[in-house]
PDB file of C-alpha atoms in Angstrom:
ATOM      1  CA  MET A   1      59.259 -67.998   7.444  1.00 97.00           C
ATOM      2  CA  LYS A   2      61.855 -68.396  10.197  1.00 96.00           C
ATOM      3  CA  ILE A   3      61.538 -66.217  13.296  1.00 97.00           C
ATOM      4  CA  PHE A   4      64.456 -65.222  15.527  1.00 96.00           C
ATOM      5  CA  LYS A   5      64.406 -63.409  18.867  1.00 93.00           C
ATOM      6  CA  ASN A   6      68.166 -63.644  19.292  1.00 91.00           C
ATOM      7  CA  PHE A   7      70.748 -62.796  16.623  1.00 92.00           C
ATOM      8  CA  ASN A   8      72.959 -65.612  17.897  1.00 89.00           C
ATOM      9  CA  GLU A   9      70.316 -68.156  16.890  1.00 91.00           C
ATOM     10  CA  TYR A  10      70.624 -67.162  13.257  1.00 92.00           C
ATOM     11  CA  SER A  11      72.765 -68.964  10.720  1.00 88.00           C
ATOM     12  CA  SER A  12      72.289 -69.392   7.001  1.00 83.00           C
ATOM     13  CA  GLN A  13      74.139 -70.565   3.923  1.00 83.00           C
ATOM     14  CA  LYS A  14      72.934 -67.499   2.035  1.00 91.00           C
ATOM     15  CA  PRO A  15      73.643 -63.845   2.907  1.00 95.00           C
ATOM     16  CA  LEU A  16      70.753 -61.478   3.471  1.00 97.00           C
ATOM     17  CA  ALA A  17      68.836 -58.742   1.753  1.00 98.00           C
ATOM     18  CA  LEU A  18      67.385 -56.938   4.760  1.00 98.00           C
ATOM     19  CA  SER A  19      65.228 -54.015   5.791  1.00 97.00           C
ATOM     20  CA  LEU A  20      64.615 -52.669   9.278  1.00 95.00           C
ATOM     21  CA  GLY A  21      61.944 -50.685  11.041  1.00 92.00           C
ATOM     22  CA  MET A  22      58.732 -51.056  13.025  1.00 93.00           C
ATOM     23  CA  PHE A  23      56.559 -51.954  10.021  1.00 96.00           C
ATOM     24  CA  ASP A  24      53.456 -51.209  12.109  1.00 96.00           C
ATOM     25  CA  GLY A  25      50.449 -51.956   9.927  1.00 97.00           C
ATOM     26  CA  VAL A  26      52.614 -53.443   7.145  1.00 98.00           C
ATOM     27  CA  HIS A  27      50.972 -50.848   4.866  1.00 97.00           C
ATOM     28  CA  LEU A  28      51.572 -50.257   1.150  1.00 97.00           C
ATOM     29  CA  GLY A  29      54.744 -48.273   1.865  1.00 95.00           C
ATOM     30  CA  HIS A  30      56.113 -51.254   3.770  1.00 96.00           C
ATOM     31  CA  LYS A  31      54.824 -53.581   1.055  1.00 97.00           C
ATOM     32  CA  SER A  32      56.884 -51.706  -1.555  1.00 96.00           C
ATOM     33  CA  ILE A  33      60.022 -52.342   0.550  1.00 96.00           C
ATOM     34  CA  ILE A  34      59.135 -56.022   0.911  1.00 97.00           C
ATOM     35  CA  ASN A  35      58.545 -56.362  -2.831  1.00 97.00           C
ATOM     36  CA  GLU A  36      61.927 -54.765  -3.549  1.00 97.00           C
ATOM     37  CA  LEU A  37      63.618 -57.065  -1.017  1.00 97.00           C
ATOM     38  CA  ILE A  38      62.133 -60.115  -2.726  1.00 98.00           C
ATOM     39  CA  LYS A  39      63.167 -58.831  -6.165  1.00 98.00           C
ATOM     40  CA  VAL A  40      66.740 -58.138  -5.019  1.00 98.00           C
ATOM     41  CA  GLY A  41      66.919 -61.461  -3.197  1.00 97.00           C
ATOM     42  CA  SER A  42      65.793 -63.377  -6.261  1.00 97.00           C
ATOM     43  CA  GLU A  43      68.225 -61.585  -8.578  1.00 97.00           C
ATOM     44  CA  ASN A  44      71.223 -61.999  -6.247  1.00 97.00           C
ATOM     45  CA  ASN A  45      70.548 -65.378  -4.599  1.00 96.00           C
ATOM     46  CA  LEU A  46      69.964 -63.766  -1.194  1.00 97.00           C
ATOM     47  CA  GLU A  47      67.484 -64.637   1.541  1.00 97.00           C
ATOM     48  CA  THR A  48      65.124 -61.857   2.574  1.00 98.00           C
ATOM     49  CA  ALA A  49      64.837 -60.552   6.124  1.00 98.00           C
ATOM     50  CA  ILE A  50      63.031 -57.939   8.176  1.00 98.00           C
ATOM     51  CA  LEU A  51      64.534 -56.695  11.443  1.00 97.00           C
ATOM     52  CA  THR A  52      61.846 -55.189  13.608  1.00 96.00           C
ATOM     53  CA  PHE A  53      61.389 -54.445  17.289  1.00 90.00           C
ATOM     54  CA  TRP A  54      59.026 -55.906  19.846  1.00 88.00           C
ATOM     55  CA  PRO A  55      57.809 -54.341  22.037  1.00 85.00           C
ATOM     56  CA  HIS A  56      57.661 -51.005  20.211  1.00 84.00           C
ATOM     57  CA  PRO A  57      60.615 -48.762  21.225  1.00 82.00           C
ATOM     58  CA  ARG A  58      58.172 -46.020  22.239  1.00 81.00           C
ATOM     59  CA  PHE A  59      57.082 -48.275  25.123  1.00 80.00           C
ATOM     60  CA  VAL A  60      60.715 -48.063  26.296  1.00 75.00           C
ATOM     61  CA  PHE A  61      61.235 -44.336  25.748  1.00 77.00           C
ATOM     62  CA  ASN A  62      57.766 -43.296  26.939  1.00 80.00           C
ATOM     63  CA  PRO A  63      56.458 -46.021  29.281  1.00 80.00           C
ATOM     64  CA  ASN A  64      53.486 -43.882  30.329  1.00 83.00           C
ATOM     65  CA  GLU A  65      52.369 -43.185  26.763  1.00 84.00           C
ATOM     66  CA  ASP A  66      49.114 -44.903  25.839  1.00 86.00           C
ATOM     67  CA  LEU A  67      50.379 -46.015  22.441  1.00 89.00           C
ATOM     68  CA  LYS A  68      48.090 -48.263  20.408  1.00 95.00           C
ATOM     69  CA  LEU A  69      49.425 -50.303  17.495  1.00 97.00           C
ATOM     70  CA  LEU A  70      47.957 -51.249  14.136  1.00 98.00           C
ATOM     71  CA  ASN A  71      49.271 -54.817  14.424  1.00 97.00           C
ATOM     72  CA  THR A  72      49.575 -57.276  17.240  1.00 96.00           C
ATOM     73  CA  LEU A  73      52.702 -59.395  17.061  1.00 95.00           C
ATOM     74  CA  GLU A  74      50.763 -62.347  15.618  1.00 96.00           C
ATOM     75  CA  GLU A  75      49.238 -60.139  12.920  1.00 97.00           C
ATOM     76  CA  LYS A  76      52.651 -58.782  11.966  1.00 97.00           C
ATOM     77  CA  LYS A  77      54.089 -62.299  11.735  1.00 97.00           C
ATOM     78  CA  PHE A  78      51.149 -63.376   9.571  1.00 98.00           C
ATOM     79  CA  LEU A  79      51.553 -60.471   7.142  1.00 98.00           C
ATOM     80  CA  MET A  80      55.327 -60.871   6.822  1.00 98.00           C
ATOM     81  CA  ASP A  81      54.874 -64.559   6.086  1.00 98.00           C
ATOM     82  CA  LYS A  82      52.017 -63.893   3.655  1.00 98.00           C
ATOM     83  CA  TYR A  83      54.116 -61.363   1.729  1.00 98.00           C
ATOM     84  CA  GLY A  84      56.987 -63.825   1.313  1.00 98.00           C
ATOM     85  CA  ILE A  85      59.703 -62.809   3.804  1.00 98.00           C
ATOM     86  CA  ASP A  86      62.197 -65.606   4.609  1.00 97.00           C
ATOM     87  CA  ASN A  87      63.448 -64.414   8.011  1.00 97.00           C
ATOM     88  CA  LEU A  88      61.909 -62.203  10.692  1.00 98.00           C
ATOM     89  CA  PHE A  89      64.107 -60.841  13.502  1.00 97.00           C
ATOM     90  CA  LEU A  90      62.160 -59.668  16.555  1.00 96.00           C
ATOM     91  CA  LYS A  91      64.614 -57.630  18.619  1.00 92.00           C
ATOM     92  CA  GLU A  92      63.842 -56.496  22.133  1.00 89.00           C
ATOM     93  CA  PHE A  93      64.702 -52.813  22.426  1.00 83.00           C
ATOM     94  CA  ASP A  94      66.703 -53.191  25.629  1.00 82.00           C
ATOM     95  CA  GLU A  95      69.179 -50.787  27.273  1.00 79.00           C
ATOM     96  CA  ASP A  96      72.247 -52.184  25.505  1.00 84.00           C
ATOM     97  CA  PHE A  97      70.587 -52.021  22.127  1.00 86.00           C
ATOM     98  CA  ARG A  98      69.215 -48.490  22.533  1.00 85.00           C
ATOM     99  CA  ASN A  99      72.741 -47.223  23.335  1.00 90.00           C
ATOM    100  CA  LEU A 100      74.273 -48.450  20.073  1.00 93.00           C
ATOM    101  CA  THR A 101      75.170 -45.638  17.706  1.00 95.00           C
ATOM    102  CA  GLY A 102      74.108 -45.945  14.102  1.00 93.00           C
ATOM    103  CA  GLU A 103      77.605 -46.992  13.066  1.00 95.00           C
ATOM    104  CA  GLU A 104      77.934 -49.544  15.894  1.00 96.00           C
ATOM    105  CA  PHE A 105      74.591 -51.039  14.900  1.00 95.00           C
ATOM    106  CA  VAL A 106      75.676 -51.456  11.289  1.00 96.00           C
ATOM    107  CA  ARG A 107      79.067 -52.943  12.166  1.00 97.00           C
ATOM    108  CA  GLN A 108      78.130 -55.125  15.159  1.00 95.00           C
ATOM    109  CA  ILE A 109      74.661 -56.303  14.169  1.00 95.00           C
ATOM    110  CA  LEU A 110      74.013 -55.966  10.448  1.00 96.00           C
ATOM    111  CA  VAL A 111      77.467 -56.963   9.235  1.00 96.00           C
ATOM    112  CA  ASP A 112      79.125 -59.059  11.977  1.00 94.00           C
ATOM    113  CA  LYS A 113      76.030 -61.026  13.091  1.00 94.00           C
ATOM    114  CA  LEU A 114      73.643 -60.996  10.123  1.00 96.00           C
ATOM    115  CA  HIS A 115      76.128 -60.772   7.227  1.00 95.00           C
ATOM    116  CA  ILE A 116      73.935 -58.534   5.114  1.00 97.00           C
ATOM    117  CA  LYS A 117      74.775 -57.967   1.461  1.00 98.00           C
ATOM    118  CA  TYR A 118      71.885 -55.635   0.617  1.00 98.00           C
ATOM    119  CA  LEU A 119      70.093 -53.158   2.857  1.00 98.00           C
ATOM    120  CA  ILE A 120      66.862 -51.338   1.973  1.00 97.00           C
ATOM    121  CA  ILE A 121      65.511 -48.517   4.121  1.00 94.00           C
ATOM    122  CA  GLY A 122      62.447 -46.307   3.895  1.00 90.00           C
ATOM    123  CA  TYR A 123      62.537 -42.741   2.633  1.00 85.00           C
ATOM    124  CA  ASP A 124      62.609 -41.178   6.117  1.00 82.00           C
ATOM    125  CA  HIS A 125      64.277 -43.907   8.184  1.00 86.00           C
ATOM    126  CA  SER A 126      66.869 -43.198  10.873  1.00 88.00           C
ATOM    127  CA  PHE A 127      68.278 -45.510  13.511  1.00 89.00           C
ATOM    128  CA  GLY A 128      70.792 -45.796  16.359  1.00 87.00           C
ATOM    129  CA  LYS A 129      71.327 -43.654  19.442  1.00 86.00           C
ATOM    130  CA  ASN A 130      70.184 -40.054  18.886  1.00 85.00           C
ATOM    131  CA  LYS A 131      69.100 -41.133  15.370  1.00 85.00           C
ATOM    132  CA  SER A 132      72.755 -41.099  14.337  1.00 87.00           C
ATOM    133  CA  GLY A 133      72.185 -43.645  11.577  1.00 86.00           C
ATOM    134  CA  ASN A 134      70.838 -42.451   8.233  1.00 90.00           C
ATOM    135  CA  PHE A 135      71.215 -43.034   4.506  1.00 92.00           C
ATOM    136  CA  ASP A 136      74.391 -40.925   4.260  1.00 93.00           C
ATOM    137  CA  LEU A 137      76.084 -43.032   6.953  1.00 94.00           C
ATOM    138  CA  LEU A 138      74.941 -46.233   5.243  1.00 95.00           C
ATOM    139  CA  GLN A 139      76.348 -45.120   1.899  1.00 95.00           C
ATOM    140  CA  LYS A 140      79.717 -44.424   3.519  1.00 95.00           C
ATOM    141  CA  LEU A 141      79.842 -47.712   5.473  1.00 96.00           C
ATOM    142  CA  SER A 142      78.544 -49.837   2.602  1.00 96.00           C
ATOM    143  CA  LYS A 143      81.678 -49.190   0.557  1.00 95.00           C
ATOM    144  CA  GLU A 144      83.944 -50.131   3.465  1.00 96.00           C
ATOM    145  CA  LEU A 145      81.970 -53.127   4.702  1.00 97.00           C
ATOM    146  CA  GLY A 146      80.924 -54.651   1.403  1.00 97.00           C
ATOM    147  CA  PHE A 147      77.153 -54.325   1.163  1.00 97.00           C
ATOM    148  CA  GLU A 148      74.787 -52.385  -1.080  1.00 98.00           C
ATOM    149  CA  VAL A 149      72.238 -49.933   0.217  1.00 97.00           C
ATOM    150  CA  GLU A 150      69.030 -48.595  -1.314  1.00 97.00           C
ATOM    151  CA  GLN A 151      66.618 -45.965  -0.068  1.00 95.00           C
ATOM    152  CA  MET A 152      63.002 -46.352  -1.171  1.00 93.00           C
ATOM    153  CA  GLU A 153      60.878 -43.407  -2.180  1.00 90.00           C
ATOM    154  CA  ALA A 154      57.652 -42.654  -0.353  1.00 86.00           C
ATOM    155  CA  ILE A 155      54.456 -44.277  -1.605  1.00 88.00           C
ATOM    156  CA  ASN A 156      51.685 -41.732  -2.160  1.00 88.00           C
ATOM    157  CA  ILE A 157      47.904 -41.933  -2.185  1.00 86.00           C
ATOM    158  CA  HIS A 158      46.024 -38.802  -3.193  1.00 80.00           C
ATOM    159  CA  GLU A 159      49.360 -36.913  -3.082  1.00 77.00           C
ATOM    160  CA  ASN A 160      49.980 -37.853   0.563  1.00 85.00           C
ATOM    161  CA  ASN A 161      52.839 -40.044   1.780  1.00 92.00           C
ATOM    162  CA  ILE A 162      51.621 -43.234   3.438  1.00 95.00           C
ATOM    163  CA  SER A 163      52.714 -43.716   7.041  1.00 95.00           C
ATOM    164  CA  SER A 164      51.596 -45.716  10.056  1.00 95.00           C
ATOM    165  CA  THR A 165      50.656 -42.451  11.785  1.00 95.00           C
ATOM    166  CA  LYS A 166      48.379 -41.455   8.888  1.00 96.00           C
ATOM    167  CA  VAL A 167      46.701 -44.872   8.970  1.00 98.00           C
ATOM    168  CA  ARG A 168      46.099 -44.457  12.718  1.00 97.00           C
ATOM    169  CA  ASN A 169      44.675 -40.980  12.211  1.00 97.00           C
ATOM    170  CA  ALA A 170      42.341 -42.217   9.464  1.00 98.00           C
ATOM    171  CA  LEU A 171      41.010 -44.969  11.726  1.00 98.00           C
ATOM    172  CA  LEU A 172      40.601 -42.575  14.652  1.00 98.00           C
ATOM    173  CA  SER A 173      38.588 -40.309  12.343  1.00 98.00           C
ATOM    174  CA  GLY A 174      36.358 -43.154  11.185  1.00 97.00           C
ATOM    175  CA  ASN A 175      37.773 -42.880   7.674  1.00 98.00           C
ATOM    176  CA  ILE A 176      37.798 -46.601   6.986  1.00 98.00           C
ATOM    177  CA  LYS A 177      38.089 -46.397   3.215  1.00 97.00           C
ATOM    178  CA  GLU A 178      41.185 -44.169   3.420  1.00 97.00           C
ATOM    179  CA  ALA A 179      42.793 -46.521   5.948  1.00 98.00           C
ATOM    180  CA  THR A 180      42.036 -49.514   3.702  1.00 98.00           C
ATOM    181  CA  GLU A 181      43.616 -47.734   0.742  1.00 97.00           C
ATOM    182  CA  MET A 182      46.829 -47.064   2.667  1.00 97.00           C
ATOM    183  CA  LEU A 183      47.027 -50.525   4.198  1.00 98.00           C
ATOM    184  CA  GLY A 184      46.158 -52.414   1.038  1.00 97.00           C
ATOM    185  CA  TYR A 185      43.785 -54.618   3.043  1.00 98.00           C
ATOM    186  CA  PRO A 186      40.847 -54.070   5.449  1.00 98.00           C
ATOM    187  CA  TYR A 187      41.851 -53.154   8.987  1.00 98.00           C
ATOM    188  CA  SER A 188      40.903 -55.919  11.392  1.00 98.00           C
ATOM    189  CA  VAL A 189      40.485 -56.545  15.096  1.00 98.00           C
ATOM    190  CA  SER A 190      40.534 -60.013  16.659  1.00 98.00           C
ATOM    191  CA  GLY A 191      39.655 -61.283  20.087  1.00 98.00           C
ATOM    192  CA  THR A 192      37.605 -63.706  22.114  1.00 98.00           C
ATOM    193  CA  VAL A 193      33.828 -63.615  22.475  1.00 97.00           C
ATOM    194  CA  THR A 194      32.890 -62.842  26.078  1.00 96.00           C
ATOM    195  CA  HIS A 195      29.641 -62.470  28.026  1.00 91.00           C
ATOM    196  CA  GLY A 196      28.104 -59.010  28.046  1.00 86.00           C
ATOM    197  CA  LYS A 197      24.921 -57.523  29.504  1.00 80.00           C
ATOM    198  CA  LYS A 198      22.841 -59.343  26.849  1.00 79.00           C
ATOM    199  CA  ILE A 199      20.649 -56.285  26.211  1.00 80.00           C
ATOM    200  CA  GLY A 200      20.882 -56.731  22.432  1.00 83.00           C
ATOM    201  CA  ARG A 201      19.011 -60.026  22.457  1.00 87.00           C
ATOM    202  CA  THR A 202      16.015 -58.342  24.154  1.00 88.00           C
ATOM    203  CA  ILE A 203      15.595 -55.985  21.164  1.00 92.00           C
ATOM    204  CA  GLY A 204      16.220 -58.495  18.382  1.00 92.00           C
ATOM    205  CA  TYR A 205      19.908 -57.678  17.863  1.00 95.00           C
ATOM    206  CA  PRO A 206      22.012 -60.119  19.911  1.00 95.00           C
ATOM    207  CA  THR A 207      25.660 -59.106  19.817  1.00 96.00           C
ATOM    208  CA  ALA A 208      28.964 -60.840  20.424  1.00 96.00           C
ATOM    209  CA  ASN A 209      31.184 -58.897  22.826  1.00 97.00           C
ATOM    210  CA  ILE A 210      34.823 -59.028  21.722  1.00 98.00           C
ATOM    211  CA  LYS A 211      37.686 -58.868  24.207  1.00 97.00           C
ATOM    212  CA  THR A 212      40.533 -57.317  22.216  1.00 97.00           C
ATOM    213  CA  ASP A 213      44.283 -57.028  22.780  1.00 96.00           C
ATOM    214  CA  SER A 214      45.040 -54.006  24.975  1.00 94.00           C
ATOM    215  CA  ILE A 215      47.743 -52.710  22.610  1.00 94.00           C
ATOM    216  CA  LYS A 216      45.537 -52.896  19.512  1.00 97.00           C
ATOM    217  CA  LEU A 217      44.196 -49.621  18.102  1.00 98.00           C
ATOM    218  CA  LEU A 218      40.416 -49.423  18.001  1.00 98.00           C
ATOM    219  CA  PRO A 219      38.894 -47.082  15.418  1.00 98.00           C
ATOM    220  CA  LYS A 220      36.741 -44.127  16.392  1.00 98.00           C
ATOM    221  CA  LYS A 221      33.661 -44.737  18.548  1.00 98.00           C
ATOM    222  CA  GLY A 222      30.656 -45.452  16.384  1.00 98.00           C
ATOM    223  CA  ALA A 223      28.940 -48.040  14.197  1.00 98.00           C
ATOM    224  CA  TYR A 224      30.596 -49.898  11.336  1.00 98.00           C
ATOM    225  CA  ILE A 225      29.893 -52.345   8.546  1.00 98.00           C
ATOM    226  CA  VAL A 226      32.252 -55.267   9.080  1.00 98.00           C
ATOM    227  CA  GLU A 227      33.113 -58.649   7.669  1.00 98.00           C
ATOM    228  CA  VAL A 228      33.090 -61.244  10.452  1.00 98.00           C
ATOM    229  CA  GLU A 229      35.201 -64.384  10.545  1.00 98.00           C
ATOM    230  CA  VAL A 230      34.096 -66.968  13.097  1.00 98.00           C
ATOM    231  CA  ASN A 231      34.217 -70.774  13.027  1.00 95.00           C
ATOM    232  CA  SER A 232      36.225 -70.501   9.763  1.00 95.00           C
ATOM    233  CA  ARG A 233      33.280 -68.865   7.963  1.00 97.00           C
ATOM    234  CA  GLN A 234      32.583 -65.309   6.780  1.00 98.00           C
ATOM    235  CA  TYR A 235      29.515 -63.226   7.566  1.00 98.00           C
ATOM    236  CA  LYS A 236      28.305 -59.662   7.235  1.00 98.00           C
ATOM    237  CA  GLY A 237      28.073 -57.776  10.484  1.00 98.00           C
ATOM    238  CA  MET A 238      27.297 -54.469  12.207  1.00 98.00           C
ATOM    239  CA  LEU A 239      29.862 -53.500  14.824  1.00 98.00           C
ATOM    240  CA  SER A 240      29.642 -50.931  17.599  1.00 97.00           C
ATOM    241  CA  ILE A 241      32.561 -49.380  19.460  1.00 98.00           C
ATOM    242  CA  GLY A 242      31.410 -47.347  22.428  1.00 96.00           C
ATOM    243  CA  THR A 243      29.845 -47.246  25.873  1.00 94.00           C
ATOM    244  CA  ASN A 244      26.180 -47.960  24.952  1.00 89.00           C
ATOM    245  CA  PRO A 245      24.959 -44.547  26.159  1.00 90.00           C
ATOM    246  CA  THR A 246      21.295 -45.304  25.390  1.00 88.00           C
ATOM    247  CA  VAL A 247      21.280 -47.873  28.228  1.00 85.00           C
ATOM    248  CA  ASN A 248      23.631 -45.780  30.422  1.00 81.00           C
ATOM    249  CA  GLY A 249      26.681 -47.934  29.823  1.00 83.00           C
ATOM    250  CA  ASP A 250      29.993 -46.787  31.245  1.00 82.00           C
ATOM    251  CA  GLN A 251      32.503 -49.319  29.843  1.00 92.00           C
ATOM    252  CA  LEU A 252      33.997 -49.185  26.365  1.00 95.00           C
ATOM    253  CA  THR A 253      32.879 -52.286  24.482  1.00 96.00           C
ATOM    254  CA  VAL A 254      33.358 -53.783  21.032  1.00 97.00           C
ATOM    255  CA  GLU A 255      30.170 -55.595  20.002  1.00 97.00           C
ATOM    256  CA  VAL A 256      29.161 -57.147  16.704  1.00 98.00           C
ATOM    257  CA  TYR A 257      25.760 -58.237  15.438  1.00 98.00           C
ATOM    258  CA  ILE A 258      26.324 -61.007  12.892  1.00 98.00           C
ATOM    259  CA  LEU A 259      23.741 -61.207  10.125  1.00 98.00           C
ATOM    260  CA  ASP A 260      22.095 -64.573   9.400  1.00 96.00           C
ATOM    261  CA  PHE A 261      23.820 -66.209  12.341  1.00 96.00           C
ATOM    262  CA  ASN A 262      22.588 -68.055  15.411  1.00 93.00           C
ATOM    263  CA  GLU A 263      25.321 -70.065  17.131  1.00 94.00           C
ATOM    264  CA  ASP A 264      26.867 -70.170  20.599  1.00 95.00           C
ATOM    265  CA  ILE A 265      30.343 -68.695  20.146  1.00 96.00           C
ATOM    266  CA  TYR A 266      31.243 -67.727  23.717  1.00 96.00           C
ATOM    267  CA  ASP A 267      34.999 -68.120  24.321  1.00 97.00           C
ATOM    268  CA  LYS A 268      35.582 -68.614  20.590  1.00 97.00           C
ATOM    269  CA  PRO A 269      38.077 -66.543  18.573  1.00 98.00           C
ATOM    270  CA  ILE A 270      36.558 -63.955  16.255  1.00 98.00           C
ATOM    271  CA  THR A 271      37.934 -61.459  13.741  1.00 98.00           C
ATOM    272  CA  VAL A 272      36.178 -58.412  12.312  1.00 98.00           C
ATOM    273  CA  LYS A 273      37.370 -56.588   9.206  1.00 98.00           C
ATOM    274  CA  PHE A 274      36.263 -52.969   8.933  1.00 98.00           C
ATOM    275  CA  ARG A 275      34.588 -52.216   5.604  1.00 98.00           C
ATOM    276  CA  ASP A 276      32.762 -48.885   6.124  1.00 98.00           C
ATOM    277  CA  TYR A 277      31.707 -46.344   8.740  1.00 98.00           C
ATOM    278  CA  LEU A 278      27.996 -46.043   9.431  1.00 98.00           C
ATOM    279  CA  HIS A 279      27.687 -43.248  12.000  1.00 97.00           C
ATOM    280  CA  ASP A 280      28.948 -41.770  15.265  1.00 97.00           C
ATOM    281  CA  GLU A 281      27.959 -43.189  18.619  1.00 96.00           C
ATOM    282  CA  ILE A 282      24.451 -41.931  19.414  1.00 95.00           C
ATOM    283  CA  LYS A 283      22.499 -41.698  22.655  1.00 93.00           C
ATOM    284  CA  PHE A 284      18.925 -42.411  21.584  1.00 93.00           C
ATOM    285  CA  GLU A 285      15.954 -41.067  23.519  1.00 93.00           C
ATOM    286  CA  SER A 286      14.374 -44.525  23.658  1.00 92.00           C
ATOM    287  CA  LEU A 287      14.987 -48.166  22.785  1.00 92.00           C
ATOM    288  CA  GLU A 288      12.421 -47.796  19.998  1.00 94.00           C
ATOM    289  CA  LYS A 289      14.571 -45.116  18.361  1.00 94.00           C
ATOM    290  CA  LEU A 290      17.650 -47.330  18.804  1.00 94.00           C
ATOM    291  CA  ILE A 291      15.845 -50.230  17.087  1.00 95.00           C
ATOM    292  CA  GLU A 292      14.831 -47.961  14.193  1.00 97.00           C
ATOM    293  CA  ARG A 293      18.482 -47.017  13.671  1.00 97.00           C
ATOM    294  CA  LEU A 294      19.641 -50.628  13.936  1.00 97.00           C
ATOM    295  CA  ASP A 295      17.079 -51.607  11.317  1.00 97.00           C
ATOM    296  CA  GLU A 296      18.497 -48.948   8.980  1.00 98.00           C
ATOM    297  CA  ASP A 297      22.083 -49.995   9.729  1.00 98.00           C
ATOM    298  CA  LYS A 298      21.125 -53.586   8.933  1.00 98.00           C
ATOM    299  CA  ARG A 299      19.604 -52.516   5.619  1.00 98.00           C
ATOM    300  CA  LEU A 300      22.780 -50.648   4.681  1.00 98.00           C
ATOM    301  CA  THR A 301      24.952 -53.603   5.727  1.00 98.00           C
ATOM    302  CA  GLU A 302      22.890 -56.038   3.657  1.00 98.00           C
ATOM    303  CA  MET A 303      23.294 -53.765   0.624  1.00 97.00           C
ATOM    304  CA  PHE A 304      27.039 -53.270   1.080  1.00 97.00           C
ATOM    305  CA  PRO A 305      29.111 -54.977  -1.649  1.00 94.00           C
ATOM    306  CA  PHE A 306      31.521 -57.338   0.123  1.00 86.00           C
TER     307      PHE A 306
END
């Protein structure tokens, strides 16, 4: 997959079948668009492309908003490449770009610079200044400018349209299975293993503290069954997101106990994939009660079908 941060860098012998949007999470709704792009590209000898924005435009419009994303940039690149996209355009949502009307965007960017021949948009997608670009505008301009346009229908699970917002809400509610269904893959968090207070090792449950990307959404506080990838191997794990109230902690931490594992992994990269929710964050009346709960969590994790 070729990646472009500047439209002027792009040139190709083949015209494009393209879709645009944030694609945060690259969930099953996005996957349906990607699959259609690949089908259209194959049938019409077109290269496929996604035009997305980085950073997220909401960081521009609402700089004080504490927005958390489902994907880091590296995760989004990985998923786009995995799903078979030929070209990924990462456009900075700067002042000039945000002032383009929908029609100016189509004429100046999609047609003049990218030479699109087929455009696919989501069921509720709008673009351009004041959201002036929509499917009706695209249908009108497509006839004049010589490209085809298609609007995808929403993808539903349990009679609900899939959206990035609904995935976020599921994760923030601890509903891991629902989030996995909408994404089409387990939600993951990656980071670097850092030194913590090392309390876990004193009670038989040494944990790896994970320093995560500040823009990455963390699921609801609590305990989770996770799949752990470290040193290119997979393990079962129990993960905690919270402040460790039993030992009067005051900092939010992400800590994972890796089953059947005893290696020094400080400063190593680690990825955890969320498989199920165990329980809310609990302040236990004693360390003995905490250990009893950890023993039960470990039993449930061992039994979980990975």
